[in-house]
Short mmCIF file of C-alpha atoms and ligand atoms in Angstrom, two decimals:
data_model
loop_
_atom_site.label_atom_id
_atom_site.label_comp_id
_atom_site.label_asym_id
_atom_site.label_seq_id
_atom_site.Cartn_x
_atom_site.Cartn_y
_atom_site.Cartn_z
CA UNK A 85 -5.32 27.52 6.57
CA UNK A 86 -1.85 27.15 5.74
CA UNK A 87 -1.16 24.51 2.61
CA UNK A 88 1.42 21.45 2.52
CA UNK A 89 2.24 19.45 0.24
CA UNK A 90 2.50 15.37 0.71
CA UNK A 91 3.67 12.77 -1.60
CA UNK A 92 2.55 9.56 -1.83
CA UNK A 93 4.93 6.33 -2.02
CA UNK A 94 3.65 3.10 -3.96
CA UNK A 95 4.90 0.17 -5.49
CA UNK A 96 5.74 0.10 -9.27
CA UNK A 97 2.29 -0.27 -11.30
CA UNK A 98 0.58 1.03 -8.62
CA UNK A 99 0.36 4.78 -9.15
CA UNK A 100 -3.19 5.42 -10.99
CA UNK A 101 -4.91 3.58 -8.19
CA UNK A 102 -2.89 6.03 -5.46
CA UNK A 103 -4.11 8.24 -7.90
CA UNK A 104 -7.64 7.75 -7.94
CA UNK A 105 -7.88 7.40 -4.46
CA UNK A 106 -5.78 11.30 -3.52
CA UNK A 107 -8.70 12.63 -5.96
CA UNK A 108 -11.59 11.03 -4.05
CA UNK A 109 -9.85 12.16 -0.47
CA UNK A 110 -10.79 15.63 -2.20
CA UNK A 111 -6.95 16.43 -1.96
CA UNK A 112 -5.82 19.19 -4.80
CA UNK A 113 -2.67 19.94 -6.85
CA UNK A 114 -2.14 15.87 -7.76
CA UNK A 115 0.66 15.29 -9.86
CA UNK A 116 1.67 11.76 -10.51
CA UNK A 117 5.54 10.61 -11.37
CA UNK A 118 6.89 7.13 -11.02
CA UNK A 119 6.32 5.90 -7.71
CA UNK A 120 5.18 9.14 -6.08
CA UNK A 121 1.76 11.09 -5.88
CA UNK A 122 2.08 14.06 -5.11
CA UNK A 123 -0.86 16.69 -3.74
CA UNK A 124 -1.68 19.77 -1.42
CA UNK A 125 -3.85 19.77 1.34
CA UNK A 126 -4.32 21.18 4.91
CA UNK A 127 -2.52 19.97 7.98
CA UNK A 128 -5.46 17.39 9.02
CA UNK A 129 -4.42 15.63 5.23
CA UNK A 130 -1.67 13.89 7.21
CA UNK A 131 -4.03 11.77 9.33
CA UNK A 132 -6.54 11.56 6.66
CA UNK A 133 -4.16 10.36 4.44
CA UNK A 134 -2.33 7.85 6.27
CA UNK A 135 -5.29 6.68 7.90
CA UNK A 136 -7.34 6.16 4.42
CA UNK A 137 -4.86 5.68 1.81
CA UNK A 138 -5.37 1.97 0.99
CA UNK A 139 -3.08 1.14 -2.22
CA UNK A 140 0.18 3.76 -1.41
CA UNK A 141 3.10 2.64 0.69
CA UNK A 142 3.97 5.52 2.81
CA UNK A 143 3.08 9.71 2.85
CA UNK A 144 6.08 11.90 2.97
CA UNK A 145 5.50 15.49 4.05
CA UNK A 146 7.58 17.57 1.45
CA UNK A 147 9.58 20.50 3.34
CA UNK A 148 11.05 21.36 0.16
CA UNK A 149 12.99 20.85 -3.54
CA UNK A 150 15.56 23.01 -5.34
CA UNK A 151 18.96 22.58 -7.57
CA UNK A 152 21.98 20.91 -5.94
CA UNK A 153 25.04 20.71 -7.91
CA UNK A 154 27.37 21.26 -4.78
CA UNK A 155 27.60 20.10 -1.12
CA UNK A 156 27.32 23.97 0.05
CA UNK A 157 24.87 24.38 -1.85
CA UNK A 158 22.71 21.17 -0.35
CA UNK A 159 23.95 22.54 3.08
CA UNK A 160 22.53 26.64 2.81
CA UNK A 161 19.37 25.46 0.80
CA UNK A 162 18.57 22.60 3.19
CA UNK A 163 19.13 25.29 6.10
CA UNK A 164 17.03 27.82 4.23
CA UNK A 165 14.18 25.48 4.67
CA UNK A 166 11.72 25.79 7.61
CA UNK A 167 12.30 22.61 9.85
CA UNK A 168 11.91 24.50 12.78
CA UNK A 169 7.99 24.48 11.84
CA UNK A 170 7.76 20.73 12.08
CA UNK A 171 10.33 19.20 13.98
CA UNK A 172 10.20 19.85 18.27
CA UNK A 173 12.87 20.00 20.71
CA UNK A 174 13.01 16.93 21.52
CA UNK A 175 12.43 15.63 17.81
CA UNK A 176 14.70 12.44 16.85
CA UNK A 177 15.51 12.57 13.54
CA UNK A 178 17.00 10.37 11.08
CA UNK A 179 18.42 11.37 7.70
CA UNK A 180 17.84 8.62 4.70
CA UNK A 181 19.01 9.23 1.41
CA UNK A 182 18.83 8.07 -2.31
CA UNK A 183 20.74 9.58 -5.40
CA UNK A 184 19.93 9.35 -9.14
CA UNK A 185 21.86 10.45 -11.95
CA UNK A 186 23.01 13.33 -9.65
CA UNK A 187 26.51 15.01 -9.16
CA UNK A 188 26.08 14.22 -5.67
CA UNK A 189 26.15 10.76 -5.84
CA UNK A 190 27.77 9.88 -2.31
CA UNK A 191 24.76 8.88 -0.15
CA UNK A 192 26.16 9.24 3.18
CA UNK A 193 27.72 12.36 2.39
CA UNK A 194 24.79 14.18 1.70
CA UNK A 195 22.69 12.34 4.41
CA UNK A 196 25.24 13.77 6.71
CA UNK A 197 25.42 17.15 5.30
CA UNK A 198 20.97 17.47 5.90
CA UNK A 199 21.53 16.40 9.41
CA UNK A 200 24.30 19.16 9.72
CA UNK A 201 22.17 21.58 8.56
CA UNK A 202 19.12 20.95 10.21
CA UNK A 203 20.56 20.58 13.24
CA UNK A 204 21.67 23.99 12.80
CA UNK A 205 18.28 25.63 11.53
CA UNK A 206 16.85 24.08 14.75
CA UNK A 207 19.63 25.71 16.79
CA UNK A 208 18.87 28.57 15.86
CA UNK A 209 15.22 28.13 16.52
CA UNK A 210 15.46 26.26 19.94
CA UNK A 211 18.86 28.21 21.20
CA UNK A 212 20.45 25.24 22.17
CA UNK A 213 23.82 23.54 21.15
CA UNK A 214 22.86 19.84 21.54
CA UNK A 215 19.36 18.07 21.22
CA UNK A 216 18.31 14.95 23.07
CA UNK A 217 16.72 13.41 20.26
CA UNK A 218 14.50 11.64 22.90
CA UNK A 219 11.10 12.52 21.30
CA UNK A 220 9.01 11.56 18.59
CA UNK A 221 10.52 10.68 14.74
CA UNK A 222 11.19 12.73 12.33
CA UNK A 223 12.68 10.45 9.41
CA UNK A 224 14.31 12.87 6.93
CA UNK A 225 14.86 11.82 3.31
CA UNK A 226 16.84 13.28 1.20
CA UNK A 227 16.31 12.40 -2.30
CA UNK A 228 18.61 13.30 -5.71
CA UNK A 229 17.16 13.15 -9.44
CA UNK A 230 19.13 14.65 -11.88
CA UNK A 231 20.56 17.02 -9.33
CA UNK A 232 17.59 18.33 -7.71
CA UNK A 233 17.03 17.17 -4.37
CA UNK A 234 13.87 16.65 -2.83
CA UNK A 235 13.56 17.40 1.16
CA UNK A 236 10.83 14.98 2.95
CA UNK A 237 9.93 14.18 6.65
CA UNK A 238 8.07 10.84 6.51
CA UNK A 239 4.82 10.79 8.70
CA UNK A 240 3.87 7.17 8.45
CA UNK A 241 6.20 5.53 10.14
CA UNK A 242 5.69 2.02 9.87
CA UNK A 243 4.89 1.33 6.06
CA UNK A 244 1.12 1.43 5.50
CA UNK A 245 0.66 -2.23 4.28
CA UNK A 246 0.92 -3.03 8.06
CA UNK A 247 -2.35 -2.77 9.24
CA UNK A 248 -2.07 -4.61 12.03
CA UNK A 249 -4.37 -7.23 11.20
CA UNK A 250 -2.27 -9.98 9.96
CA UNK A 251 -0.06 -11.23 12.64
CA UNK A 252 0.45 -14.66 11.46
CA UNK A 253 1.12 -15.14 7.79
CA UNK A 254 1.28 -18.09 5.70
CA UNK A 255 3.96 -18.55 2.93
CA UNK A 256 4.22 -16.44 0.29
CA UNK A 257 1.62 -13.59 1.08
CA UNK A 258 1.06 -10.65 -0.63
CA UNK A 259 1.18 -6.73 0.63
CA UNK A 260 -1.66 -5.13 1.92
CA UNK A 261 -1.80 -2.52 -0.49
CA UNK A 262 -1.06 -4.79 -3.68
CA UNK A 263 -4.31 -7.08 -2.32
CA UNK A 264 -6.06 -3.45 -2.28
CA UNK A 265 -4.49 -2.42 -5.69
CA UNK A 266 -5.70 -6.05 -7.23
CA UNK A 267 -9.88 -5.14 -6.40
CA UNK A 268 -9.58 -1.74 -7.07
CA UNK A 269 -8.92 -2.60 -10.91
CA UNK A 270 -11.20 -5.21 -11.35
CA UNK A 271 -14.82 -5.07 -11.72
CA UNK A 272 -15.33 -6.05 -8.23
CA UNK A 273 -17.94 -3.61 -6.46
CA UNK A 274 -19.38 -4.40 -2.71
CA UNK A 275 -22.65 -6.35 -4.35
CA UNK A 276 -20.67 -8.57 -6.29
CA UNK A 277 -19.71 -12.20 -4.98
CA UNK A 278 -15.87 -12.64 -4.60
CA UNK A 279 -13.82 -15.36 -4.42
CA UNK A 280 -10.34 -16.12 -3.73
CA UNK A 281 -9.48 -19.70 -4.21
CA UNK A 282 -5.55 -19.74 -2.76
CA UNK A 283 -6.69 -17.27 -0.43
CA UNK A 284 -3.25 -18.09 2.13
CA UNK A 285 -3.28 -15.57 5.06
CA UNK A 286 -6.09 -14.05 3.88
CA UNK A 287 -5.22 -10.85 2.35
CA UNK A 288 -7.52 -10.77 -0.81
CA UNK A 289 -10.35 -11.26 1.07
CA UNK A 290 -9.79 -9.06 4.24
CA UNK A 291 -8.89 -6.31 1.72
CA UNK A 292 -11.95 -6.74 -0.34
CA UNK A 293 -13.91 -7.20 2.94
CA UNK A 294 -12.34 -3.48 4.05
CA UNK A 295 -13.34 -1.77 1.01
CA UNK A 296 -16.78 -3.14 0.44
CA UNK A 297 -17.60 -1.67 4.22
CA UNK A 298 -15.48 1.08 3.81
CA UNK A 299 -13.46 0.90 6.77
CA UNK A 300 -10.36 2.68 6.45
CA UNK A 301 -7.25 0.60 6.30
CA UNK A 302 -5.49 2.72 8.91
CA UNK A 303 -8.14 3.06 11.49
CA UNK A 304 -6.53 0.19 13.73
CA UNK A 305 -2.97 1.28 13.59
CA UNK A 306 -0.81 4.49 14.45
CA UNK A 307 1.94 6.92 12.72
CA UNK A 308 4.92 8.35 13.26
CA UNK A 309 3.36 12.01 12.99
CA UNK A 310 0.76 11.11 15.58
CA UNK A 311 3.50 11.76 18.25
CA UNK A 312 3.87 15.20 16.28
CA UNK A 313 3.58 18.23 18.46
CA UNK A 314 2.31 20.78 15.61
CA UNK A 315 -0.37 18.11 14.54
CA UNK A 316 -3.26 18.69 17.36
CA UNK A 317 -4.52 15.54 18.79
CA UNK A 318 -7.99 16.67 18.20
CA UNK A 319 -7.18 16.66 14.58
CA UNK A 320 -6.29 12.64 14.96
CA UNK A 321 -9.60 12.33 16.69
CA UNK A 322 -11.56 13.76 14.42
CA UNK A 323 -10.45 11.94 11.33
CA UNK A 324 -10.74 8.57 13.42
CA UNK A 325 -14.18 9.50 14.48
CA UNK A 326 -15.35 10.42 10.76
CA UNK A 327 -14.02 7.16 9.30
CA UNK A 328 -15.81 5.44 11.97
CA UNK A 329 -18.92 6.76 11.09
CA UNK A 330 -18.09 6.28 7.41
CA UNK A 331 -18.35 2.76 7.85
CA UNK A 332 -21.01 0.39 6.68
CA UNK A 333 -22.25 -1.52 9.13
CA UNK A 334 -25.69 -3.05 7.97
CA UNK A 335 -23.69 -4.33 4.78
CA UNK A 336 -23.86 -8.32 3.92
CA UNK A 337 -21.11 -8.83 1.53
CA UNK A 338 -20.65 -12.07 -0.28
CA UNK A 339 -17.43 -12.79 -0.25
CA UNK A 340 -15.82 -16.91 -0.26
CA UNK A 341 -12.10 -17.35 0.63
CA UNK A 342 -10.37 -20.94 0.33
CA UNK A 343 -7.25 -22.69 0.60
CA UNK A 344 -5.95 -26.45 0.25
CA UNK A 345 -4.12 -25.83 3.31
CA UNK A 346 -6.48 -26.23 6.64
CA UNK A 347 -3.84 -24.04 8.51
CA UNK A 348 -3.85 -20.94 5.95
CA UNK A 349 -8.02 -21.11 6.43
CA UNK A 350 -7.07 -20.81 10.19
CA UNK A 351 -4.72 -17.98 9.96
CA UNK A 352 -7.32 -16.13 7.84
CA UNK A 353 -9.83 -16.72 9.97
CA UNK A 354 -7.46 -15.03 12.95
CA UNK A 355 -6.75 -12.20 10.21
CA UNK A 356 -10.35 -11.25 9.36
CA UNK A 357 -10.93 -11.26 13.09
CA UNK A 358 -8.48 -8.67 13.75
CA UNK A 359 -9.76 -6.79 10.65
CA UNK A 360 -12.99 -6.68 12.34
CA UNK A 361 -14.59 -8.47 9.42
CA UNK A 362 -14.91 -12.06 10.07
CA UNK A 363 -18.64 -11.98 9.80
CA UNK A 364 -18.22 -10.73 5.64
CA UNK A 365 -16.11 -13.62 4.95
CA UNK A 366 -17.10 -17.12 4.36
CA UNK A 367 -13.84 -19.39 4.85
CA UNK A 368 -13.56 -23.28 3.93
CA UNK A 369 -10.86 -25.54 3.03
CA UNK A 370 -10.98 -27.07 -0.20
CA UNK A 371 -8.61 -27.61 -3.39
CA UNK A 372 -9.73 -25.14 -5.92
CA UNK A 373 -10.73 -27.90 -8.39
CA UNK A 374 -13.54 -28.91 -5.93
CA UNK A 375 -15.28 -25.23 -5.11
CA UNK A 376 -18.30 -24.45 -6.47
CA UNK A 377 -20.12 -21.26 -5.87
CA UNK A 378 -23.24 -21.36 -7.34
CA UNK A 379 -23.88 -17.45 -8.14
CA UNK A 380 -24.58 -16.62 -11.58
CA UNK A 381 -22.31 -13.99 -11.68
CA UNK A 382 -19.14 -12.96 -9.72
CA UNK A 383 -15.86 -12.16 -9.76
CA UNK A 384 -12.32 -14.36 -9.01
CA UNK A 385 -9.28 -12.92 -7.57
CA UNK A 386 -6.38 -14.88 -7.01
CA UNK A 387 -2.66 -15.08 -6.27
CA UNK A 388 -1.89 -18.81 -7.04
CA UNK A 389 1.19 -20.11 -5.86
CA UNK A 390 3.72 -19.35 -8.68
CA UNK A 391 6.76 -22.32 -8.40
CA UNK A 392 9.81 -20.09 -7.37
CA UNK A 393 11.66 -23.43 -6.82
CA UNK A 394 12.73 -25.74 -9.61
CA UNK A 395 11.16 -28.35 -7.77
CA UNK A 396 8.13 -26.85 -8.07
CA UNK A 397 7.83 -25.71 -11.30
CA UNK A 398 6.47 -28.95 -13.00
CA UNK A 399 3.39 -29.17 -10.37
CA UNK A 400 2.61 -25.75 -10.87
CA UNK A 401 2.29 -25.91 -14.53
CA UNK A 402 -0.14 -28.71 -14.13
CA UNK A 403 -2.03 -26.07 -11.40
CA UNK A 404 -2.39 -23.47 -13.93
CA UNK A 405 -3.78 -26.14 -16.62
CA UNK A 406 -6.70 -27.41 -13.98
CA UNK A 407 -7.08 -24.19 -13.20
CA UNK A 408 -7.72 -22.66 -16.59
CA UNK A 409 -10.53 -25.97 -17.27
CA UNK A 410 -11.95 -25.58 -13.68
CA UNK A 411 -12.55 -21.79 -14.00
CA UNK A 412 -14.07 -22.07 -17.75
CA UNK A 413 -16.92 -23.39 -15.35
CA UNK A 414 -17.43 -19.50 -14.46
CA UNK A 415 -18.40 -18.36 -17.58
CA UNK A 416 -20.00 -15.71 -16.43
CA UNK A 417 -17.86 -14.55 -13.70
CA UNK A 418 -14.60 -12.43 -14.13
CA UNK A 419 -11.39 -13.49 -12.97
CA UNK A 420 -7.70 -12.01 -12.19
CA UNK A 421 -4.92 -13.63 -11.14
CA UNK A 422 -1.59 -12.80 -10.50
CA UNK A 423 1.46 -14.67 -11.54
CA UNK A 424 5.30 -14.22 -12.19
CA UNK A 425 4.65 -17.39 -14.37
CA UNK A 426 5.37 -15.78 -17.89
CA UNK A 427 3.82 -18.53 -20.06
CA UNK A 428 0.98 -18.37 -17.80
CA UNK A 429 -1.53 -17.81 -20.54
CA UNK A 430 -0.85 -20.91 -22.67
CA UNK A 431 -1.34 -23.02 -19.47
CA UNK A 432 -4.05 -21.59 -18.34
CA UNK A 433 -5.68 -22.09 -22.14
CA UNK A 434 -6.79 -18.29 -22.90
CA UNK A 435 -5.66 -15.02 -23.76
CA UNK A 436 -5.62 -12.32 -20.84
CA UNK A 437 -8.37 -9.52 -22.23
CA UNK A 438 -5.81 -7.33 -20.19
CA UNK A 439 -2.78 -7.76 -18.50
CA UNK A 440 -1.05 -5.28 -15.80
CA UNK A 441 2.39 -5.24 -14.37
CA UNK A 442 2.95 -5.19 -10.54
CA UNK A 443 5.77 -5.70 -8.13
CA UNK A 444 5.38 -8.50 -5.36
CA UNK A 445 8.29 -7.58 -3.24
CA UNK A 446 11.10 -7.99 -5.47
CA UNK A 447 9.11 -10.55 -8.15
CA UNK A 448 7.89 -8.64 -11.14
CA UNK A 449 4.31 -10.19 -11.67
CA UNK A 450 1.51 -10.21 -14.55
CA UNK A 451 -2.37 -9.28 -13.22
CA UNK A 452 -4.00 -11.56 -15.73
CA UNK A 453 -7.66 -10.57 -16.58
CA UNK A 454 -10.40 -11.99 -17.77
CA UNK A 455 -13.91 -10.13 -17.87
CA UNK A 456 -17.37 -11.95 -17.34
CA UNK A 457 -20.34 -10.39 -19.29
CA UNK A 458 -22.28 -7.36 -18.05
CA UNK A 459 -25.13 -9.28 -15.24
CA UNK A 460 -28.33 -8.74 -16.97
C1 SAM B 182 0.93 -17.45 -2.98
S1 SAM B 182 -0.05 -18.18 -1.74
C2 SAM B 182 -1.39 -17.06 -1.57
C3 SAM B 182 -1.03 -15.95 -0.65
C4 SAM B 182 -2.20 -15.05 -0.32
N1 SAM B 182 -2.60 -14.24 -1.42
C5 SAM B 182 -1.83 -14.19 0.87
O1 SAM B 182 -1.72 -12.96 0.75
O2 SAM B 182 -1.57 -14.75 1.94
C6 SAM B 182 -0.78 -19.53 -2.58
C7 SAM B 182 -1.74 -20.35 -1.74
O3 SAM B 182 -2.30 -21.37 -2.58
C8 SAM B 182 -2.57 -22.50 -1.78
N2 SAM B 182 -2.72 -23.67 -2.67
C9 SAM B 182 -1.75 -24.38 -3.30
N3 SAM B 182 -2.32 -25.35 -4.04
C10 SAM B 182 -3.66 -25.26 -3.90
C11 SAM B 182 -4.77 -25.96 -4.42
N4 SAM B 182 -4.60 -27.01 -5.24
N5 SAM B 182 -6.01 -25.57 -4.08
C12 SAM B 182 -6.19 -24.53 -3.23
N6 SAM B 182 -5.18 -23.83 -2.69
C13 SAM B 182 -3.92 -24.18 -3.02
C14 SAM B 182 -1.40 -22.58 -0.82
O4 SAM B 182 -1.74 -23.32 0.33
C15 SAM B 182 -1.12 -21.08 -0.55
O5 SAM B 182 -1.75 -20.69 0.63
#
């Protein structure tokens, strides 16, 4: 069967998870650079992919990557590549584009000069003059690095932190795939108690909820390559059908979820309905000071609020300080939290044993953590 090769987008800090999960997919060839992941596989690793990929933010399929020091030179080698395979008649097809440290450094030149040429591969192909561009979406990127360009056809679509499940939101919540990203570092496993004390909209939960069933994040949702022609639709089924039967149903996780705000515990109630996992959750309102789980052992994951406004900042010192004394309650649990709060530690009264850097949106962020003793 012939072999492709896809690259994986993620967030900043994100990669070795992407990682981790490519190499249990059982996909081959995985190199890892910043941001990307990139691996070979067969043409049914698109829907598997996009459909299981939990912690990466989009899969590009890569149609090709050579040396471009001149705009001739992007034109013939971009038309030397085999678009004809991939894209149909009908095929609309936008060109994005990115430069770095590149000779061609005008964007919207070269976005225009990859449209020119594959517009005239596909004429060649299709003998026509003019397409239609009525069909399904082809969203070409063309990206420069130190002159060498890199040719992609995205076949996600929408990004993949939109599952689909969380239609209302309350403030401040955090992607999909950095909820994901946050338990697949910790010591968090499906027979450990979890709890997310500022749970919001519900993300940390529903995430942790998904994984500890194994349902795959993309199961509810469709892609942009779905509406593919060269992609059979039996191939889509088939991947749906085998991550339906991958999924755990006779499962009872233990898994709390709270928030001060009675709305956000009604949002995330709405959420984990959608997500098909209300029934793992257990969801209260409550000010963290006042939970109290009583299992011996467990782990925390949170994403307090963090104060962007000046107004704010004083009270959420004073949350990180209660915080710190209400959690040293949970001796024997584990805890993570995430924070752009930089003197986050000396509130909260203890050294991180380990501290990783993520991106929320634009706000670079500290994954504090603290590890519990081994249960006996
Ligand atoms: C940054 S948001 C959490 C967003 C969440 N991770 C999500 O993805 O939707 C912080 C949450 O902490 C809650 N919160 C603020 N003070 C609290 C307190 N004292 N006890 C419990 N929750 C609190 C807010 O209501 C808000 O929902």
């Amino acid at each position: 069967m012939k072999q492709i090769e896809l690259i994986a987008t993620s967030a900043a800090g994100v990669e070795a998870m992407v990682k981790s999960e490519v190499t249990k997919l059982g996909f081959k060839d995985i190199h890892t650079e910043n941001g990307k992941i990139s691996f070979k596989g067969d043409i049914s690793s698109i829907p598997k992919a996009n459909i299981w990929l939990r912690c990466a933010d989009r899969v590009l399929l890569k149609i090709g990557e050579f040396k471009a020091l001149s705009f001739e030179e992007l034109f013939e080698k971009t038309k030397a590549l085999p678009w004809d395979e991939w894209i149909s008649i009908d095929g609309k097809f936008t060109v994005l584009g990115k430069s770095v440290k590149s000779k061609l450094f005008s964007i919207s030149d070269s976005q225009a000069i990859v449209k020119k040429a594959v517009v005239e591969k596909l004429k060649s192909k299709y003998n026509v003059e003019w397409f239609k561009e009525t069909g399904a979406e082809y969203t070409i990127q063309v990206s420069l690095l130190n002159d060498i360009a890199t040719l992609t056809i995205d076949t996600s679509g929408t990004a993949l932190h939109k599952r689909g499940y969380r239609e209302k939101n309350i403030t401040a919540p955090i992607k999909e795939t950095l909820a994901a990203a946050m338990i697949m570092v910790s010591y968090w496993n499906k027979n450990k108690t979890l709890l997310d004390c500022f749970c919001g909209s519900g993300t940390i939960p529903i995430e942790a909820a998904l994984i500890g069933k194994n349902i795959a994040p993309g199961l509810n949702r469709t892609f942009a390559s779905q509406e593919w022609s060269v992609i059979s639709q039996d191939i889509w089924k088939q991947e749906r059908r085998d991550a339906l039967k991958s999924i755990d149903q006779n499962l009872n996780l233990s898994i709390y979820a709270s928030d001060i705000n009675p709305e956000a515990i009604e949002v995330s109630k709405e959420n984990a309905y959608k997500a098909g996992v209300d029934d793992c959750i257990k969801f209260f309102t409550s000010d963290f000071k006042d939970v109290k789980i009583k299992d011996q052992y467990g782990v925390i994951i949170s994403n307090p609020p963090y104060g962007e406004r000046i107004s704010e900042k004083k009270d959420v010192e004073n949350l990180y300080r209660v915080l710190g004394q209400t959690l040293s309650n949970y001796s024997t649990w584990s805890k993570y939290i995430l924070t752009s709060v930089e003197k986050f530690e000396s509130l909260y009264g203890k050294k991180a044993d380990k501290k990783r850097k993520f991106y929320n949106g634009n706000i670079k962020v500290d994954y504090y953590q603290y590890f519990g003793p081994k249960p006996t």
